[in-house]
Amino acid sequence: MELIQNTPDLAAYLAADDAIDHEHPVVRRTVATLSADAPDAYAYAEAAFTFVRDAIPYSVDSGDPRVTWRASDVLETRTGICYAKSHALVALLRARGIPAALCYQKFEAVHGLIALKLPGRERWVRQDARGGEAGAGARFRLDREQLAFAVRPEFNEVDYPVLFAEPHPAVLQCLRDAVDRPRLAQLLPTAL
């Protein structure tokens, strides 16, 4: 699948916004900690991926009722669904100057993941830091995708090819409107 930037300006994939608040102190502290053992962008990107996948529980699997949507909140509370964990990973990557995008898949509900563009590489590579039981098989790979879920077109599942510089409005709205995870389950978008 050919991934398509929703804006041609690569600088947009390094920018901060309300959800990708990579200038927040908690994000910066996490970047500093992860950078200590990561000599280059490749090692750092894998460390950031592994941290978000493994150290931040997927709230549905863990039973945490809190809903997070800002990267800093995800890192501070150590909880989030796929969208929130993607916001955190994108913020960690952008804070180190690695272009990162948000992307989505459609299953029963829309699933969030990311794509990154490492130095010296021409193409974007999708990564899925969902973690937890259902997404435990996701791995940081640059040679091929190893995501939490593979789409099945025969069930009307879709890989959206668009790389968003900002969270999709439908995703951001459901996160902001949900007072807790049970309410969030009712608000999840089923398509983009």
Tab-separated table of C-alpha atoms in Angstrom:
chain	number	residue	atom	x	y	z
A	1	MET	CA	0.000	0.000	0.000
A	2	GLU	CA	1.284	3.442	-0.895
A	3	LEU	CA	1.054	5.824	2.056
A	4	ILE	CA	-0.058	9.370	1.219
A	5	GLN	CA	0.778	12.471	3.249
A	6	ASN	CA	-2.305	14.634	3.816
A	7	THR	CA	-0.014	17.640	3.598
A	8	PRO	CA	3.094	17.785	1.406
A	9	ASP	CA	5.093	19.815	3.938
A	10	LEU	CA	7.244	17.410	5.962
A	11	ALA	CA	7.549	20.065	8.696
A	12	ALA	CA	3.880	19.444	9.543
A	13	TYR	CA	4.923	15.964	10.714
A	14	LEU	CA	7.260	17.531	13.268
A	15	ALA	CA	4.797	20.087	14.670
A	16	ALA	CA	3.194	20.201	18.096
A	17	ASP	CA	-0.529	20.693	18.700
A	18	ASP	CA	-3.004	20.124	21.550
A	19	ALA	CA	-2.782	16.328	21.313
A	20	ILE	CA	0.838	16.004	20.182
A	21	ASP	CA	2.205	18.298	22.890
A	22	HIS	CA	5.844	17.309	22.505
A	23	GLU	CA	7.131	20.458	24.202
A	24	HIS	CA	5.439	19.494	27.502
A	25	PRO	CA	7.917	18.770	30.350
A	26	VAL	CA	6.725	15.181	30.871
A	27	VAL	CA	7.297	14.439	27.172
A	28	ARG	CA	10.740	16.063	27.305
A	29	ARG	CA	11.701	14.065	30.415
A	30	THR	CA	10.629	10.838	28.735
A	31	VAL	CA	12.628	11.750	25.616
A	32	ALA	CA	15.718	12.404	27.747
A	33	THR	CA	15.357	9.051	29.506
A	34	LEU	CA	14.852	7.119	26.265
A	35	SER	CA	17.702	8.989	24.540
A	36	ALA	CA	20.244	7.943	27.165
A	37	ASP	CA	20.621	4.477	25.625
A	38	ALA	CA	19.798	5.376	22.022
A	39	PRO	CA	22.847	6.565	20.054
A	40	ASP	CA	20.966	7.378	16.836
A	41	ALA	CA	17.493	8.010	15.410
A	42	TYR	CA	16.941	4.328	14.609
A	43	ALA	CA	17.737	3.119	18.120
A	44	TYR	CA	15.693	5.950	19.624
A	45	ALA	CA	12.656	5.216	17.428
A	46	GLU	CA	12.695	1.563	18.470
A	47	ALA	CA	13.143	2.499	22.149
A	48	ALA	CA	10.212	4.944	21.974
A	49	PHE	CA	8.026	2.342	20.246
A	50	THR	CA	8.871	-0.353	22.792
A	51	PHE	CA	8.285	2.029	25.690
A	52	VAL	CA	4.818	3.069	24.486
A	53	ARG	CA	3.848	-0.498	23.565
A	54	ASP	CA	5.051	-2.133	26.777
A	55	ALA	CA	5.130	0.507	29.548
A	56	ILE	CA	1.759	2.127	28.817
A	57	PRO	CA	-1.046	-0.401	29.210
A	58	TYR	CA	-3.826	-0.444	26.648
A	59	SER	CA	-6.696	0.746	28.850
A	60	VAL	CA	-9.303	-1.666	27.476
A	61	ASP	CA	-7.123	-4.661	28.348
A	62	SER	CA	-6.069	-3.275	31.735
A	63	GLY	CA	-9.587	-2.176	32.713
A	64	ASP	CA	-8.515	1.421	33.353
A	65	PRO	CA	-11.606	3.640	32.985
A	66	ARG	CA	-9.658	6.866	32.341
A	67	VAL	CA	-9.615	8.418	28.873
A	68	THR	CA	-6.447	10.194	27.792
A	69	TRP	CA	-5.846	12.048	24.551
A	70	ARG	CA	-2.878	14.407	25.037
A	71	ALA	CA	0.532	12.774	24.671
A	72	SER	CA	1.667	14.253	27.978
A	73	ASP	CA	-1.389	12.818	29.784
A	74	VAL	CA	-0.776	9.378	28.289
A	75	LEU	CA	2.847	9.441	29.453
A	76	GLU	CA	1.959	10.794	32.887
A	77	THR	CA	-0.973	8.475	33.684
A	78	ARG	CA	0.452	5.494	31.795
A	79	THR	CA	-2.836	4.553	30.150
A	80	GLY	CA	-4.591	4.970	26.829
A	81	ILE	CA	-6.358	3.339	23.930
A	82	CYS	CA	-4.714	2.967	20.522
A	83	TYR	CA	-5.350	6.609	19.526
A	84	ALA	CA	-3.880	7.999	22.733
A	85	LYS	CA	-0.865	5.696	22.636
A	86	SER	CA	-0.294	6.787	19.032
A	87	HIS	CA	-0.381	10.439	20.114
A	88	ALA	CA	2.264	9.670	22.745
A	89	LEU	CA	4.524	7.819	20.310
A	90	VAL	CA	4.231	10.546	17.672
A	91	ALA	CA	5.110	13.183	20.298
A	92	LEU	CA	8.162	11.210	21.443
A	93	LEU	CA	9.372	10.834	17.857
A	94	ARG	CA	8.729	14.443	16.829
A	95	ALA	CA	10.499	15.715	19.943
A	96	ARG	CA	13.654	14.022	18.615
A	97	GLY	CA	13.191	15.464	15.111
A	98	ILE	CA	11.807	12.277	13.556
A	99	PRO	CA	8.844	12.959	11.244
A	100	ALA	CA	5.836	11.002	12.490
A	101	ALA	CA	2.249	10.713	11.254
A	102	LEU	CA	-1.020	9.331	12.547
A	103	CYS	CA	-2.758	6.707	10.450
A	104	TYR	CA	-5.753	4.470	10.814
A	105	GLN	CA	-7.352	1.143	9.990
A	106	LYS	CA	-11.075	0.313	9.933
A	107	PHE	CA	-12.328	-2.775	11.716
A	108	GLU	CA	-15.563	-2.720	13.763
A	109	ALA	CA	-14.234	0.633	14.934
A	110	VAL	CA	-11.351	2.730	13.649
A	111	HIS	CA	-7.945	1.650	14.996
A	112	GLY	CA	-5.068	4.120	15.395
A	113	LEU	CA	-1.409	3.591	14.613
A	114	ILE	CA	1.517	5.694	13.406
A	115	ALA	CA	4.018	5.991	10.582
A	116	LEU	CA	7.531	7.364	10.818
A	117	LYS	CA	10.155	8.485	8.354
A	118	LEU	CA	13.690	7.844	9.539
A	119	PRO	CA	16.746	9.710	8.252
A	120	GLY	CA	18.078	8.347	4.979
A	121	ARG	CA	14.856	6.498	4.198
A	122	GLU	CA	12.593	7.436	1.323
A	123	ARG	CA	9.415	5.826	2.560
A	124	TRP	CA	7.200	5.991	5.587
A	125	VAL	CA	6.919	2.863	7.763
A	126	ARG	CA	3.818	2.114	9.827
A	127	GLN	CA	4.154	0.944	13.423
A	128	ASP	CA	1.484	-0.120	15.911
A	129	ALA	CA	2.299	0.417	19.585
A	130	ARG	CA	-1.106	-0.759	20.824
A	131	GLY	CA	0.375	-3.577	22.881
A	132	GLY	CA	-1.744	-5.579	25.273
A	133	GLU	CA	-3.136	-9.024	24.603
A	134	ALA	CA	-4.692	-8.434	21.199
A	135	GLY	CA	-1.760	-6.390	19.926
A	136	ALA	CA	1.063	-8.268	21.586
A	137	GLY	CA	2.405	-9.482	18.241
A	138	ALA	CA	3.160	-5.965	16.986
A	139	ARG	CA	6.891	-5.371	16.570
A	140	PHE	CA	9.090	-2.462	15.523
A	141	ARG	CA	10.160	-3.411	12.014
A	142	LEU	CA	11.620	-1.391	9.194
A	143	ASP	CA	11.837	-4.163	6.594
A	144	ARG	CA	8.110	-5.016	6.708
A	145	GLU	CA	5.044	-4.215	8.750
A	146	GLN	CA	4.258	-6.250	11.828
A	147	LEU	CA	1.116	-4.541	13.104
A	148	ALA	CA	-1.328	-5.600	15.800
A	149	PHE	CA	-4.012	-6.377	13.214
A	150	ALA	CA	-4.093	-7.265	9.520
A	151	VAL	CA	-7.135	-6.031	7.621
A	152	ARG	CA	-9.444	-8.511	5.970
A	153	PRO	CA	-11.087	-6.871	2.946
A	154	GLU	CA	-13.680	-9.651	2.755
A	155	PHE	CA	-15.050	-8.266	6.073
A	156	ASN	CA	-15.001	-4.663	4.814
A	157	GLU	CA	-11.908	-3.876	6.846
A	158	VAL	CA	-9.723	-1.096	5.459
A	159	ASP	CA	-6.164	0.189	5.669
A	160	TYR	CA	-6.505	3.948	5.230
A	161	PRO	CA	-3.467	5.134	3.221
A	162	VAL	CA	-3.558	8.741	4.450
A	163	LEU	CA	-0.856	9.954	6.840
A	164	PHE	CA	-2.288	12.681	9.048
A	165	ALA	CA	-0.107	15.403	10.541
A	166	GLU	CA	-2.765	15.958	13.223
A	167	PRO	CA	-5.243	13.539	14.791
A	168	HIS	CA	-8.289	12.935	12.614
A	169	PRO	CA	-11.120	15.205	13.869
A	170	ALA	CA	-13.492	12.264	14.498
A	171	VAL	CA	-10.853	10.530	16.629
A	172	LEU	CA	-9.997	13.636	18.614
A	173	GLN	CA	-13.659	14.498	19.178
A	174	CYS	CA	-14.556	11.092	20.601
A	175	LEU	CA	-11.584	11.200	22.983
A	176	ARG	CA	-12.446	14.702	24.174
A	177	ASP	CA	-16.154	13.927	24.616
A	178	ALA	CA	-15.750	10.696	26.570
A	179	VAL	CA	-15.997	11.066	30.338
A	180	ASP	CA	-14.774	7.501	30.834
A	181	ARG	CA	-13.859	4.436	28.805
A	182	PRO	CA	-17.401	2.915	28.797
A	183	ARG	CA	-18.686	6.151	27.250
A	184	LEU	CA	-15.734	6.175	24.850
A	185	ALA	CA	-16.770	2.735	23.591
A	186	GLN	CA	-20.073	4.276	22.485
A	187	LEU	CA	-18.359	7.186	20.716
A	188	LEU	CA	-15.636	5.397	18.747
A	189	PRO	CA	-15.790	6.216	15.038
A	190	THR	CA	-16.650	3.264	12.798
A	191	ALA	CA	-15.186	4.881	9.646
A	192	LEU	CA	-13.262	7.967	8.580
